[in-house]
XYZ file of C-alpha atoms in Angstrom:
197
model
C 0.000 0.000 0.000
C 2.862 2.391 0.617
C 3.864 2.100 -3.048
C 0.572 3.607 -4.316
C 1.149 7.164 -3.003
C 4.586 7.157 -4.671
C 3.272 5.943 -8.035
C 0.281 8.287 -8.276
C 2.325 11.502 -8.783
C 4.533 9.732 -11.351
C 1.471 8.506 -13.263
C -0.086 11.985 -13.194
C 3.142 13.534 -14.505
C 3.397 10.932 -17.282
C -0.172 11.697 -18.367
C 0.489 15.430 -18.317
C 3.691 15.141 -20.359
C 2.463 12.414 -22.703
C 1.803 14.762 -25.637
C 5.316 16.198 -25.285
C 7.236 12.986 -24.875
C 8.109 12.486 -28.521
C 4.717 11.394 -29.767
C 3.837 12.089 -33.377
C 3.074 15.653 -34.278
C -0.104 16.978 -35.802
C -0.668 17.539 -39.527
C -3.126 20.086 -40.888
C -3.944 20.380 -44.597
C -5.273 23.482 -46.351
C -6.259 23.253 -50.012
C -8.019 25.375 -52.568
C -11.358 23.819 -53.559
C -11.358 25.537 -56.943
C -7.820 24.598 -57.995
C -7.137 21.038 -56.862
C -3.697 19.470 -57.176
C -3.426 17.158 -60.193
C -1.521 13.981 -59.269
C 1.718 13.075 -61.057
C 2.289 16.614 -62.320
C 5.638 18.248 -63.079
C 7.063 20.436 -60.305
C 10.064 22.632 -59.581
C 11.386 24.431 -56.539
C 10.048 27.959 -56.108
C 12.499 30.814 -56.045
C 13.858 31.036 -52.496
C 12.363 33.677 -50.228
C 14.412 35.637 -47.685
C 15.033 33.526 -44.615
C 14.096 34.681 -41.132
C 16.891 35.983 -38.955
C 18.907 33.316 -37.158
C 18.366 33.464 -33.413
C 19.204 31.221 -30.483
C 15.614 29.951 -30.702
C 15.862 28.595 -34.269
C 19.581 28.213 -35.083
C 19.644 24.469 -34.422
C 16.573 23.749 -36.590
C 16.709 26.340 -39.382
C 20.160 25.946 -40.926
C 21.715 24.805 -44.213
C 22.242 21.208 -43.054
C 18.609 20.683 -42.008
C 17.358 22.534 -45.114
C 19.442 20.269 -47.370
C 17.993 17.173 -45.695
C 14.451 18.582 -45.970
C 14.801 19.363 -49.671
C 16.154 15.882 -50.349
C 13.298 14.286 -48.355
C 10.666 16.381 -50.180
C 12.137 15.460 -53.589
C 12.219 11.774 -52.597
C 8.630 11.752 -51.373
C 7.260 13.688 -54.353
C 9.094 11.250 -56.639
C 7.533 8.330 -54.788
C 4.130 9.921 -55.436
C 5.017 10.092 -59.169
C 5.418 13.886 -59.305
C 8.162 14.743 -61.800
C 10.885 17.280 -61.065
C 11.463 19.480 -64.126
C 12.984 22.833 -65.049
C 11.389 25.912 -63.497
C 9.803 27.043 -66.795
C 8.188 23.612 -67.411
C 6.667 23.129 -63.938
C 2.963 23.052 -63.241
C 3.561 23.475 -59.495
C 6.198 25.347 -57.541
C 7.200 23.759 -54.252
C 8.450 25.686 -51.232
C 8.722 25.090 -47.499
C 8.960 27.181 -44.368
C 10.399 26.356 -40.945
C 9.023 28.028 -37.824
C 10.019 27.816 -34.178
C 8.033 29.352 -31.340
C 8.673 29.524 -27.607
C 5.620 28.417 -25.624
C 4.642 27.965 -22.019
C 2.588 25.176 -20.503
C 0.926 25.228 -17.103
C 0.457 21.929 -15.285
C -1.579 21.357 -12.125
C -0.249 18.578 -9.913
C -2.636 17.310 -7.237
C -1.288 16.857 -3.753
C -1.901 13.311 -2.628
C -2.741 12.489 0.977
C -0.566 10.312 3.126
C -1.919 6.803 3.587
C -3.788 6.085 6.779
C -2.639 2.866 8.336
C -4.766 1.223 10.972
C -3.961 -1.974 12.799
C -6.348 -4.278 14.530
C -5.626 -7.249 16.741
C -4.901 -9.596 13.825
C -3.945 -7.458 10.822
C -3.212 -3.944 9.500
C -4.871 -2.144 6.623
C -4.334 1.148 4.846
C -6.395 3.600 2.870
C -6.130 6.996 1.259
C -8.309 9.652 2.810
C -8.988 13.264 1.911
C -9.548 14.000 5.557
C -11.994 16.419 7.146
C -11.395 19.318 4.701
C -11.815 17.366 1.452
C -9.397 16.982 -1.476
C -6.151 18.969 -1.445
C -5.449 22.015 -3.564
C -3.416 21.393 -6.712
C 0.073 22.800 -7.030
C 0.505 24.716 -10.261
C 3.799 24.934 -12.108
C 4.767 26.199 -15.542
C 7.530 25.310 -17.922
C 8.698 26.595 -21.286
C 9.226 24.531 -24.414
C 9.746 25.067 -28.127
C 7.252 24.102 -30.783
C 8.429 23.668 -34.333
C 6.427 23.740 -37.554
C 7.214 22.672 -41.091
C 4.996 24.047 -43.861
C 5.153 22.622 -47.387
C 3.403 24.632 -50.121
C 2.408 23.832 -53.692
C 1.749 26.908 -55.782
C 0.275 26.974 -59.276
C 3.062 28.251 -61.531
C 0.713 29.919 -64.029
C -1.367 31.926 -61.554
C 1.097 32.096 -58.610
C -1.823 30.946 -56.460
C -1.353 28.673 -53.454
C -3.301 25.463 -54.140
C -2.126 23.125 -51.335
C -0.463 23.551 -47.952
C 0.594 20.913 -45.427
C 1.496 22.008 -41.887
C 3.286 19.753 -39.398
C 3.669 20.877 -35.755
C 5.338 19.181 -32.823
C 7.301 19.898 -29.687
C 11.031 20.145 -30.339
C 13.302 17.821 -28.430
C 17.058 17.606 -28.618
C 18.061 18.864 -32.103
C 21.232 16.760 -32.052
C 19.001 13.674 -32.104
C 17.099 14.610 -35.280
C 17.914 11.872 -37.778
C 17.472 11.692 -41.530
C 14.743 9.091 -40.945
C 12.808 11.442 -38.645
C 12.971 14.183 -41.283
C 11.801 11.705 -43.933
C 8.951 10.553 -41.662
C 7.779 14.146 -41.079
C 7.809 14.886 -44.812
C 5.964 11.603 -45.460
C 3.300 12.515 -42.868
C 2.669 15.809 -44.653
C 2.839 14.735 -48.297
C 0.834 11.520 -47.901
C -2.185 13.844 -47.945
C -1.548 14.955 -51.534
C -4.057 13.660 -54.096
C -2.911 10.404 -55.713
């Protein structure tokens, strides 16, 4: 019985941090209903836009090494979906991507658990958790900061310069040194699997 009060705070913390513990991120798709993406079309990379300023917040995620891996992963995945990479002037769609990093704050309420009540009779002892006379305890509230990263992949119609499809991936950023090529490929796959086939 004495193990239960020790495990309850750990279980509550695991539930609170579950969404941040490396689980898959969320993908949101935005597409133009009037100009749908035609599968297996020719594409080219859009002309690069000015990059955001490098800061301590984004330097480990938005750099030439990560951008090179992202471009390679996007080309690989579009090729797997039978889109054809062509010269800029021959492309039906122009592909671009954007990397965003934002500092966020999360507030977590941790309940205070009561000490077990142990009572002994003549033959045995038993224990129970009790809120006592005043009822359940007040939660302790704590906050912590974390970074959330987003990858946006856009397909733009080359003739009209109109955005026709956008995939947005968001997730909490962990240790950037542990970002592997496979993780980058998986993120790109999660976004582009929503393209029309």
